[in-house]
Short mmCIF file of C-alpha atoms and ligand atoms in Angstrom, two decimals:
data_model
loop_
_atom_site.label_atom_id
_atom_site.label_comp_id
_atom_site.label_asym_id
_atom_site.label_seq_id
_atom_site.Cartn_x
_atom_site.Cartn_y
_atom_site.Cartn_z
CA MET N 26 28.87 -33.18 42.71
CA ALA N 27 26.97 -30.09 42.80
CA LEU N 28 28.69 -27.05 42.11
CA LEU N 29 27.15 -23.35 43.72
CA ILE N 30 28.30 -20.35 40.40
CA GLU N 31 27.40 -17.28 40.99
CA ILE N 32 26.85 -15.23 37.77
CA LYS N 33 27.35 -11.93 37.33
CA VAL N 34 27.19 -9.42 35.35
CA PRO N 35 30.20 -9.78 32.71
CA ASP N 36 32.02 -7.21 31.04
CA VAL N 37 30.07 -5.18 28.51
CA GLY N 38 32.61 -2.86 27.30
CA ASN N 39 32.68 -0.43 30.20
CA VAL N 40 29.11 0.29 30.38
CA ALA N 41 28.30 1.13 33.71
CA GLY N 42 24.30 2.09 34.94
CA ILE N 43 23.01 -0.88 33.35
CA ASP N 44 19.07 -1.41 33.56
CA VAL N 45 17.45 -4.31 34.08
CA VAL N 46 14.90 -4.95 32.64
CA ASP N 47 13.67 -8.41 33.00
CA VAL N 48 14.56 -10.85 35.48
CA LEU N 49 13.09 -14.02 33.98
CA VAL N 50 14.41 -16.19 36.54
CA LYS N 51 13.32 -17.41 40.23
CA PRO N 52 14.94 -19.32 42.44
CA GLY N 53 15.04 -24.21 42.98
CA ASP N 54 13.80 -23.37 39.06
CA LYS N 55 16.14 -25.68 36.88
CA ILE N 56 18.10 -23.39 33.97
CA LYS N 57 19.75 -25.42 31.15
CA LEU N 58 22.89 -23.94 30.18
CA GLU N 59 22.92 -20.62 28.64
CA GLN N 60 19.15 -20.84 29.73
CA THR N 61 18.45 -16.54 30.01
CA LEU N 62 18.54 -15.31 33.66
CA ALA N 63 17.97 -11.73 32.96
CA VAL N 64 17.44 -9.19 30.14
CA LEU N 65 19.54 -6.06 30.63
CA GLU N 66 20.13 -2.30 29.19
CA THR N 67 21.67 0.36 28.56
CA ASP N 68 20.55 4.40 26.98
CA LYS N 69 22.19 1.82 23.64
CA ALA N 70 20.76 -1.55 23.66
CA SER N 71 19.49 -4.48 25.33
CA MET N 72 21.01 -7.73 26.24
CA ASP N 73 20.36 -10.90 27.48
CA LEU N 74 22.30 -12.18 29.83
CA PRO N 75 22.34 -16.05 30.18
CA SER N 76 23.82 -18.69 32.90
CA SER N 77 26.56 -20.77 32.63
CA ALA N 78 25.89 -23.09 33.86
CA ALA N 79 22.59 -25.55 33.84
CA GLY N 80 21.74 -26.45 37.29
CA VAL N 81 18.71 -24.87 39.78
CA VAL N 82 18.60 -21.51 40.75
CA GLN N 83 19.63 -20.94 44.44
CA GLN N 84 19.40 -17.31 44.48
CA VAL N 85 18.60 -13.87 42.61
CA PHE N 86 20.42 -10.94 43.47
CA ILE N 87 18.62 -8.32 41.11
CA LYS N 88 15.45 -7.53 39.90
CA PRO N 89 13.62 -5.21 37.30
CA GLY N 90 14.64 -1.52 37.62
CA ASP N 91 17.69 -2.58 39.67
CA ASN N 92 20.29 -1.25 37.69
CA VAL N 93 23.75 -3.00 38.13
CA SER N 94 27.59 -2.61 36.27
CA GLU N 95 30.52 -5.19 35.70
CA GLY N 96 31.15 -7.57 37.82
CA THR N 97 27.26 -7.31 40.23
CA LEU N 98 25.53 -10.97 41.33
CA ILE N 99 23.16 -11.98 38.53
CA ALA N 100 21.95 -15.64 41.17
CA THR N 101 23.38 -18.35 42.09
CA VAL N 102 23.37 -21.84 40.88
CA LEU N 103 23.36 -25.39 41.50
CA ALA N 104 25.58 -26.61 38.60
CA ASP N 105 24.34 -30.40 37.64
CA ALA N 106 27.61 -32.58 38.47
CA GLU N 107 27.77 -33.72 34.54
CA GLU N 108 27.23 -31.03 32.69
CA PRO N 109 28.91 -28.57 31.29
CA VAL N 110 30.35 -25.56 32.88
CA LEU N 111 30.82 -22.07 30.86
CA SER N 112 32.56 -19.68 33.82
CA GLU N 113 34.39 -20.31 37.01
CA ILE N 114 33.07 -18.75 40.30
CA GLU N 115 34.87 -15.64 40.58
CA GLU N 116 35.22 -15.26 37.24
CA PRO N 117 32.06 -15.10 35.00
CA ALA N 118 32.86 -16.12 31.28
CA LYS N 119 33.50 -13.46 28.95
CA PRO N 120 29.97 -13.36 26.88
CA GLU N 121 31.64 -13.87 23.89
CA GLN N 122 32.77 -17.46 25.85
CA ALA N 123 30.10 -18.01 26.98
CA VAL N 124 27.49 -18.11 24.08
CA GLY N 125 30.07 -18.69 20.86
CA VAL N 126 27.82 -17.19 17.19
CA GLU N 127 27.89 -20.58 15.59
CA LYS N 128 26.27 -21.88 19.12
CA MET N 129 23.66 -19.48 18.38
CA PRO N 130 20.21 -21.24 16.31
CA GLU N 131 20.07 -19.19 13.30
CA PRO N 132 20.44 -17.09 11.39
CA VAL N 133 20.51 -15.49 15.38
CA VAL N 134 24.35 -14.68 15.17
CA ALA N 135 23.34 -11.98 17.41
CA VAL N 136 25.66 -12.71 21.03
CA PRO N 137 23.76 -11.17 23.15
CA VAL N 138 26.01 -10.69 26.22
CA ALA N 139 29.15 -9.81 24.09
CA LEU N 140 27.47 -6.84 22.29
CA SER N 141 30.25 -3.30 23.28
CA VAL N 142 27.69 -2.12 23.09
CA ALA N 143 29.54 1.05 23.43
CA GLN N 144 31.53 0.32 19.40
CA GLU N 145 28.30 -1.28 18.33
CA PRO N 146 25.92 1.07 19.57
CA ALA N 147 23.77 0.47 15.96
CA GLN N 148 24.01 -2.87 15.33
CA SER N 149 20.34 -3.90 15.82
CA VAL N 150 21.84 -7.29 14.44
CA VAL N 151 21.82 -7.29 18.55
CA HIS N 152 18.38 -7.81 18.83
CA GLU N 153 16.93 -8.95 16.60
CA PRO N 154 18.85 -10.23 13.54
CA ALA N 155 17.21 -12.10 11.95
CA LEU N 156 16.79 -9.41 8.66
CA SER N 157 20.01 -7.28 9.33
CA VAL N 158 22.35 -9.42 9.69
CA VAL N 159 20.83 -11.75 6.36
CA GLU N 160 20.64 -8.18 4.07
CA GLY N 161 23.81 -6.92 6.05
CA THR N 162 21.73 -3.48 6.31
CA ALA N 163 21.91 -2.21 9.91
CA SER N 164 19.21 -0.32 11.22
CA ALA N 165 18.66 2.49 14.05
CA HIS N 166 15.68 1.34 15.14
CA ILE N 167 16.62 -1.24 18.13
CA ALA N 168 13.43 -3.33 19.10
CA HIS N 169 14.10 -4.68 22.62
CA ALA N 170 12.36 -7.81 23.45
CA THR N 171 12.64 -11.23 25.37
CA PRO N 172 13.90 -14.10 23.48
CA ALA N 173 10.92 -15.80 23.44
CA VAL N 174 8.48 -13.26 22.19
CA ARG N 175 11.83 -13.17 19.68
CA LEU N 176 11.86 -16.59 19.07
CA PHE N 177 6.83 -15.48 18.92
CA ALA N 178 8.12 -13.13 16.35
CA ARG N 179 10.73 -15.78 14.39
CA GLU N 180 8.24 -18.56 14.69
CA LEU N 181 6.17 -16.01 13.07
CA GLY N 182 9.03 -15.17 10.65
CA VAL N 183 7.85 -10.96 11.94
CA ALA N 184 11.49 -8.81 12.23
CA ILE N 185 11.38 -7.62 14.95
CA ASP N 186 12.55 -4.20 14.47
CA LYS N 187 9.99 -3.99 12.78
CA ILE N 188 7.78 -3.61 15.29
CA THR N 189 8.41 0.68 16.35
CA ALA N 190 6.53 0.86 19.36
CA GLY N 191 6.53 -2.49 22.22
CA SER N 192 3.65 -1.69 24.88
CA GLY N 193 5.11 -3.23 27.41
CA ARG N 194 7.54 -1.15 30.63
CA LYS N 195 10.01 0.97 28.79
CA GLY N 196 8.20 0.36 25.65
CA ARG N 197 9.44 -2.57 24.95
CA ILE N 198 7.72 -5.13 22.77
CA VAL N 199 5.66 -7.59 24.35
CA LYS N 200 3.89 -10.62 21.90
CA ASP N 201 0.94 -8.54 21.63
CA ASP N 202 2.67 -6.21 19.56
CA VAL N 203 4.01 -8.63 17.82
CA LYS N 204 -0.02 -10.42 17.45
CA HIS N 205 -1.12 -6.41 16.87
CA PHE N 206 1.82 -6.17 14.20
CA VAL N 207 0.86 -9.81 12.19
CA LYS N 208 -2.32 -8.61 12.70
CA LYS N 209 -2.24 -4.82 11.03
CA VAL N 210 0.17 -6.46 7.79
CA MET N 211 -2.84 -9.10 7.39
CA GLU N 212 -5.41 -6.20 7.46
CA ALA N 213 -3.67 -4.27 4.23
CA GLY N 214 -4.55 -6.54 2.32
CA ALA N 215 -2.24 -8.17 -1.03
CA VAL N 216 -0.52 -4.99 -1.81
CA GLN N 217 0.90 -4.16 0.73
CA SER N 218 2.44 -7.31 1.38
CA GLY N 219 5.80 -7.82 0.76
CA SER N 220 5.87 -4.04 -1.62
CA GLY N 221 8.46 -2.73 1.17
CA ILE N 222 5.72 0.09 1.58
CA PRO N 223 5.22 1.69 5.19
CA LEU N 224 2.55 1.40 6.86
CA MET N 225 0.28 4.00 7.70
CA PRO N 226 0.65 4.80 11.86
CA SER N 227 -2.98 4.54 13.98
CA VAL N 228 -3.19 7.80 14.93
CA ASP N 229 -5.55 8.01 17.22
CA PHE N 230 -7.98 11.45 17.16
CA SER N 231 -10.07 11.66 19.71
CA GLN N 232 -7.57 12.24 21.11
CA PHE N 233 -7.72 16.09 19.62
CA GLY N 234 -11.39 16.92 19.58
CA GLU N 235 -14.27 14.18 19.02
CA ILE N 236 -14.94 12.10 15.95
CA GLU N 237 -17.62 9.69 14.74
CA GLU N 238 -16.31 6.16 12.64
CA ARG N 239 -18.08 5.20 10.05
CA LYS N 240 -17.62 1.82 8.43
CA LEU N 241 -16.55 2.85 4.29
CA SER N 242 -19.21 0.58 2.26
CA LYS N 243 -18.27 -2.86 0.51
CA ILE N 244 -16.67 -1.05 -3.19
CA LYS N 245 -14.87 1.88 -1.25
CA ARG N 246 -13.12 -0.81 0.11
CA LEU N 247 -12.26 -3.41 -3.04
CA THR N 248 -12.39 -0.24 -5.35
CA GLY N 249 -9.94 0.76 -2.30
CA GLN N 250 -7.32 -2.45 -2.33
CA ASN N 251 -8.07 -1.79 -6.87
CA LEU N 252 -6.80 1.66 -6.94
CA SER N 253 -4.15 0.55 -4.26
CA ARG N 254 -2.37 -2.79 -6.02
CA VAL N 255 -2.99 -0.11 -10.18
CA TRP N 256 -1.03 2.81 -8.08
CA LEU N 257 2.14 0.45 -7.07
CA ASN N 258 1.50 -2.29 -10.05
CA LEU N 259 1.13 0.86 -12.84
CA PRO N 260 3.95 3.55 -13.93
CA MET N 261 0.89 6.04 -15.35
CA VAL N 262 1.75 9.35 -17.17
CA THR N 263 -1.41 11.30 -17.37
CA TYR N 264 -1.44 13.59 -20.57
CA HIS N 265 -4.33 17.11 -20.62
CA ASP N 266 -5.86 18.78 -23.63
CA GLU N 267 -8.55 20.79 -24.97
CA VAL N 268 -10.95 20.99 -27.11
CA ASP N 269 -13.53 22.85 -28.98
CA ILE N 270 -17.21 21.39 -28.45
CA THR N 271 -18.40 24.66 -29.30
CA ASP N 272 -19.76 22.99 -33.15
CA MET N 273 -20.59 19.39 -31.37
CA GLU N 274 -22.58 21.33 -28.75
CA ALA N 275 -24.51 22.97 -30.64
CA PHE N 276 -25.28 19.59 -32.61
CA ARG N 277 -26.52 18.08 -29.67
CA ILE N 278 -28.34 20.81 -28.75
CA ALA N 279 -30.27 20.72 -32.22
CA LEU N 280 -31.21 16.80 -30.87
CA ASN N 281 -32.38 16.82 -28.47
CA ALA N 282 -34.62 20.06 -29.56
CA GLU N 283 -35.99 17.06 -31.67
CA LYS N 284 -36.42 14.58 -28.78
CA ALA N 285 -40.21 13.39 -27.58
CA LYS N 286 -40.78 15.22 -23.51
CA ASP N 287 -39.69 11.47 -22.32
CA GLU N 288 -37.43 10.78 -24.57
CA VAL N 289 -33.74 10.23 -23.10
CA LYS N 290 -31.35 13.57 -23.96
CA LEU N 291 -27.79 12.93 -25.23
CA THR N 292 -25.01 13.84 -22.77
CA GLY N 293 -21.99 15.23 -24.42
CA LEU N 294 -20.68 12.63 -22.71
CA ILE N 295 -22.33 9.90 -25.73
CA PHE N 296 -20.56 11.71 -28.78
CA ILE N 297 -16.76 11.61 -26.54
CA ILE N 298 -17.68 8.56 -26.44
CA LYS N 299 -17.40 7.80 -30.17
CA ALA N 300 -14.77 9.56 -30.89
CA LEU N 301 -13.16 7.35 -28.16
CA ALA N 302 -14.27 4.32 -29.68
CA ALA N 303 -13.38 5.99 -33.21
CA ALA N 304 -9.58 7.08 -32.05
CA MET N 305 -9.04 3.36 -30.10
CA GLU N 306 -9.83 2.15 -33.64
CA GLN N 307 -7.56 3.73 -35.44
CA PHE N 308 -4.96 2.91 -32.32
CA PRO N 309 -5.40 -0.15 -31.13
CA GLN N 310 -2.48 -0.32 -28.61
CA PHE N 311 -4.95 1.88 -26.60
CA ASN N 312 -7.73 -1.32 -27.17
CA ALA N 313 -5.65 -4.31 -25.25
CA SER N 314 -4.20 -5.22 -22.22
CA LEU N 315 -0.78 -6.23 -20.95
CA SER N 316 -0.19 -9.49 -20.39
CA ALA N 317 0.76 -10.59 -16.06
CA ASP N 318 4.26 -11.13 -16.80
CA GLY N 319 5.20 -7.85 -19.01
CA GLU N 320 6.05 -9.81 -21.93
CA ARG N 321 2.68 -9.24 -25.37
CA LEU N 322 0.21 -6.73 -25.99
CA ILE N 323 -3.13 -8.40 -26.25
CA LEU N 324 -5.26 -6.50 -28.73
CA LYS N 325 -9.26 -6.77 -28.69
CA LYS N 326 -11.31 -6.94 -31.31
CA TYR N 327 -14.00 -6.14 -29.73
CA LEU N 328 -14.66 -2.04 -27.77
CA ASN N 329 -16.37 -2.14 -24.65
CA MET N 330 -15.89 0.81 -22.90
CA GLY N 331 -16.72 1.76 -18.86
CA ILE N 332 -17.86 4.26 -17.75
CA ALA N 333 -17.51 5.15 -14.35
CA VAL N 334 -20.74 6.78 -12.51
CA ASP N 335 -20.77 8.03 -9.24
CA THR N 336 -23.98 5.43 -6.46
CA PRO N 337 -24.69 6.82 -2.39
CA ASN N 338 -22.66 3.40 -2.93
CA GLY N 339 -19.24 5.15 -4.08
CA LEU N 340 -17.69 4.26 -8.04
CA VAL N 341 -18.57 1.25 -10.38
CA VAL N 342 -17.73 0.87 -14.02
CA PRO N 343 -20.90 -0.03 -15.98
CA VAL N 344 -18.95 -1.85 -19.56
CA LEU N 345 -21.62 -0.99 -22.58
CA ARG N 346 -21.11 -3.41 -25.34
CA ASP N 347 -19.94 -2.66 -28.50
CA VAL N 348 -19.54 1.04 -27.95
CA ASN N 349 -18.28 1.57 -32.24
CA ARG N 350 -21.02 -0.66 -33.60
CA LYS N 351 -24.44 1.78 -31.70
CA GLY N 352 -25.20 4.79 -32.75
CA ILE N 353 -25.53 8.17 -30.08
CA ASN N 354 -29.39 7.68 -29.78
CA GLU N 355 -28.61 3.42 -28.96
CA LEU N 356 -26.06 3.83 -27.05
CA SER N 357 -28.05 7.02 -25.22
CA ALA N 358 -30.44 4.04 -23.48
CA GLU N 359 -27.88 2.18 -22.05
CA LEU N 360 -26.01 4.43 -20.51
CA ALA N 361 -29.52 5.81 -19.17
CA GLU N 362 -30.02 2.02 -17.85
CA ILE N 363 -26.86 0.74 -16.25
CA SER N 364 -26.85 3.82 -14.27
CA ASN N 365 -29.28 4.17 -13.10
CA LYS N 366 -28.94 0.11 -12.50
CA ALA N 367 -25.55 1.58 -10.81
CA ARG N 368 -27.39 3.97 -8.61
CA LEU N 369 -30.12 1.44 -7.26
CA GLY N 370 -27.07 -1.42 -7.36
CA LYS N 371 -28.68 -3.94 -9.36
CA LEU N 372 -26.43 -4.56 -11.88
CA MET N 373 -25.06 -7.33 -12.39
CA PRO N 374 -21.19 -8.33 -12.36
CA ALA N 375 -21.24 -9.89 -15.29
CA GLN N 376 -22.15 -5.53 -16.31
CA MET N 377 -19.04 -4.49 -15.19
CA GLN N 378 -16.16 -6.65 -17.07
CA GLY N 379 -14.92 -7.00 -19.45
CA GLY N 380 -13.85 -2.93 -20.28
CA CYS N 381 -11.61 -1.89 -23.11
CA ILE N 382 -10.96 1.11 -21.84
CA THR N 383 -12.54 3.62 -19.29
CA ILE N 384 -14.15 7.27 -19.23
CA SER N 385 -14.64 9.09 -16.10
CA SER N 386 -16.71 12.30 -16.11
CA LEU N 387 -16.81 14.61 -14.38
CA GLY N 388 -18.54 17.67 -16.74
CA GLY N 389 -21.67 16.86 -14.51
CA ILE N 390 -20.04 18.45 -11.92
CA GLY N 391 -17.47 20.67 -12.36
CA GLY N 392 -13.60 21.45 -12.39
CA THR N 393 -10.91 22.00 -15.57
CA ALA N 394 -8.17 19.03 -14.95
CA PHE N 395 -7.95 15.41 -12.59
CA THR N 396 -5.66 12.91 -12.73
CA PRO N 397 -7.65 9.66 -13.84
CA ILE N 398 -6.26 6.52 -12.74
CA VAL N 399 -6.44 3.71 -15.31
CA ASN N 400 -9.08 0.47 -14.85
CA ALA N 401 -6.40 -2.25 -15.52
CA PRO N 402 -5.27 -4.48 -16.74
CA GLU N 403 -6.62 -1.93 -19.02
CA VAL N 404 -3.83 0.85 -20.59
CA ALA N 405 -5.78 4.11 -20.92
CA ILE N 406 -8.46 6.37 -19.41
CA LEU N 407 -10.04 9.50 -20.59
CA GLY N 408 -10.87 11.80 -17.78
CA VAL N 409 -13.31 15.09 -18.94
CA THR N 410 -14.63 17.72 -16.80
CA ARG N 411 -16.33 20.84 -17.42
CA ALA N 412 -16.86 22.23 -20.80
CA LYS N 413 -16.65 26.30 -20.59
CA MET N 414 -16.78 29.13 -22.34
CA GLN N 415 -14.05 31.04 -23.44
CA PRO N 416 -11.77 33.77 -26.23
CA VAL N 417 -10.31 32.32 -27.97
CA TRP N 418 -7.60 32.95 -30.79
CA ASP N 419 -8.82 32.62 -34.23
CA GLY N 420 -6.06 34.17 -35.74
CA LEU N 421 -7.54 37.51 -36.16
CA VAL N 422 -9.77 37.97 -32.62
CA PHE N 423 -10.51 36.28 -29.71
CA VAL N 424 -14.20 33.98 -30.93
CA PRO N 425 -16.10 32.04 -27.59
CA ARG N 426 -15.40 28.46 -28.23
CA LEU N 427 -17.09 25.96 -26.05
CA MET N 428 -13.61 24.52 -25.02
CA LEU N 429 -14.04 21.13 -23.07
CA PRO N 430 -11.05 19.43 -21.09
CA LEU N 431 -9.62 16.44 -21.37
CA ASP N 432 -7.63 14.29 -19.12
CA LEU N 433 -5.89 11.30 -21.03
CA THR N 434 -3.62 8.57 -18.05
CA TYR N 435 -2.34 5.52 -19.74
CA ASP N 436 0.10 2.70 -19.60
CA HIS N 437 3.54 4.28 -19.96
CA ARG N 438 4.64 0.40 -20.55
CA VAL N 439 2.47 0.30 -23.39
CA ILE N 440 1.90 3.32 -24.97
CA ASP N 441 4.69 6.37 -25.49
CA GLY N 442 4.14 10.29 -24.87
CA VAL N 443 4.14 11.02 -29.19
CA GLU N 444 1.78 7.80 -28.46
CA GLY N 445 -0.64 9.37 -26.37
CA ALA N 446 -0.61 12.60 -27.17
CA ARG N 447 -1.51 11.23 -30.95
CA PHE N 448 -4.51 9.56 -29.32
CA MET N 449 -5.10 12.58 -27.86
CA ALA N 450 -5.30 14.87 -31.15
CA ALA N 451 -7.73 12.16 -33.26
CA ILE N 452 -9.44 12.87 -29.55
CA LYS N 453 -10.11 16.48 -30.35
CA GLN N 454 -10.29 16.24 -34.07
CA TYR N 455 -13.16 14.03 -33.64
CA LEU N 456 -15.19 15.65 -30.99
CA GLY N 457 -14.45 18.92 -32.93
CA ASP N 458 -15.55 17.90 -36.52
CA ILE N 459 -17.80 14.97 -35.51
CA ARG N 460 -19.28 14.62 -39.07
CA ARG N 461 -15.36 12.80 -39.51
CA LEU N 462 -17.09 9.85 -37.80
CA LEU N 463 -18.59 8.94 -40.31
CA LEU N 464 -14.98 8.31 -42.08
N1 LIG U 21 -18.62 20.63 -19.78
C1 LIG U 21 -20.13 20.52 -19.09
N2 LIG U 21 -20.87 20.07 -20.01
C2 LIG U 21 -21.61 18.92 -19.18
C3 LIG U 21 -20.70 17.97 -18.63
C4 LIG U 21 -18.96 18.50 -19.19
N3 LIG U 21 -18.28 18.30 -19.65
N4 LIG U 21 -20.69 16.97 -19.21
C5 LIG U 21 -22.38 16.54 -18.38
N5 LIG U 21 -22.55 17.91 -18.29
C6 LIG U 21 -23.74 18.30 -18.26
C7 LIG U 21 -24.74 17.58 -18.84
O1 LIG U 21 -25.14 17.82 -19.70
C8 LIG U 21 -26.57 17.83 -17.99
O2 LIG U 21 -26.34 19.08 -18.62
P1 LIG U 21 -28.60 18.57 -17.90
O3 LIG U 21 -28.34 18.86 -16.97
O4 LIG U 21 -28.63 20.56 -18.40
O5 LIG U 21 -28.26 17.79 -18.96
C9 LIG U 21 -25.85 17.44 -15.90
O6 LIG U 21 -23.68 17.81 -16.46
C10 LIG U 21 -25.11 16.62 -16.29
O7 LIG U 21 -25.12 15.27 -17.03
P2 LIG U 21 -24.56 13.54 -16.19
O8 LIG U 21 -23.30 14.31 -14.92
O9 LIG U 21 -25.32 13.50 -15.90
O10 LIG U 21 -24.73 13.16 -17.46
P3 LIG U 21 -23.63 11.97 -18.39
O11 LIG U 21 -23.97 11.51 -19.51
O12 LIG U 21 -22.16 13.04 -18.68
O13 LIG U 21 -22.87 10.84 -17.25
C11 LIG U 21 -22.35 9.53 -15.95
C12 LIG U 21 -23.56 10.36 -16.92
C13 LIG U 21 -22.76 8.28 -14.80
C14 LIG U 21 -20.90 9.17 -16.66
C15 LIG U 21 -21.97 10.90 -14.54
O14 LIG U 21 -23.51 11.50 -14.00
C16 LIG U 21 -21.68 10.01 -13.60
O15 LIG U 21 -21.89 9.83 -12.85
N6 LIG U 21 -20.06 10.53 -12.73
C17 LIG U 21 -20.05 11.34 -12.55
C18 LIG U 21 -18.05 9.91 -11.93
C19 LIG U 21 -17.34 9.86 -11.68
O16 LIG U 21 -17.71 9.17 -9.77
N7 LIG U 21 -16.36 10.14 -11.99
C20 LIG U 21 -14.81 9.66 -10.10
C21 LIG U 21 -14.28 10.43 -11.64
S1 LIG U 21 -12.80 9.33 -10.20
O17 LIG U 21 -13.08 8.29 -9.54
#
């Protein structure tokens, strides 16, 4: 025999003024035991109200926006005779009885209506327990979402409390918010996924004034991804120093004066390339890469050097091969060729591979120092900014000397601070007296 069951708001811990956020059933609906009838919300928490009987909904007495309290009649259900009824007419089951913890699908240990809101306000486990419970943390953020949306989020592996703002009524998280969240995470790419780093918020700048959007070039996007990956994976240190290149500069000017008009002129960078190569031969750990598992150092017997080149489409790093075996004129011609090709976007992928270390020179533009990012899996990068005449104390008087600032960034997993300083000292020795390159 069918039984008419009245379902009322149970004891939720002396909380008055509960908002009805959603009503999920209507008269005539066939419902299962424990199916959510409505979603209620206090100022501290959101909760699902399950049916204590299976059957057919006869009447629904609440609508979204209503304010209810313990004992308010929610709906009447004509219960199936064979199905169990969890509550008695007139006396609705305590939520703890209505939906036992162990009945909830793993890892949902939440007790939807059992929440004693007043006592446990910050326990997001009630709302989206999947992550919080497993990790044993209590989050301050409370996600409001219907069971269907939570289920949808769980199916996609999304911890709903990671979605900070819902676009539904009263900030409720709706399916589209979950989809949008997944899309954002996917777009953020491999660098961010799993890193635990919160995504940057999306800001509508047009609310502050006129804007224009430009798509990043492919080079910029790829460079950005790579730089972020390196930034997150390598513990980097940058060591700054300056070297007296007065004599080197005099030599460079003299050599250039000998050159025919159509010959490629030498810039200071060529000497820096040679000095860096010599220092790497002296300190082989700088001509090395760490194996992916971080267990072994792979030392290279060849010496190729990447040179960061500024192009209209972004930064590219063509590679000069065997720099230790080539003279400055040959290297100068090669640098002119690859930097031209880079600017015209005509470099082949092979011409950007196999580098052992990179130089990033901003000296043609200016600067006093910067912190270049290692072009991993290389272990170091040398930054160069603008040389300038400075008064240097020679022990008796100040003398004008051309000082070149250098910035060495290295992967601290491979290079110790002292090694970095010694390496820089060697570069300075070679540049300070380039005759040493012959030794
Ligand atoms: N101090 C003073 N003057 C310098 C200098 C320095 N450290 N480096 C270069 N110069 C001078 C050169 O001697 C040259 O002078 P002249 O015009 O009188 O001959 C002028 O600046 C321009 O040099 P250049 O930049 O054309 O040549 P380069 O060999 O020094 O550099 C290249 C070549 C390809 C590295 C450079 O053109 C370039 O693209 N630099 C940008 C690198 C970059 O984007 N780095 C990224 C940093 S991290 O994102």
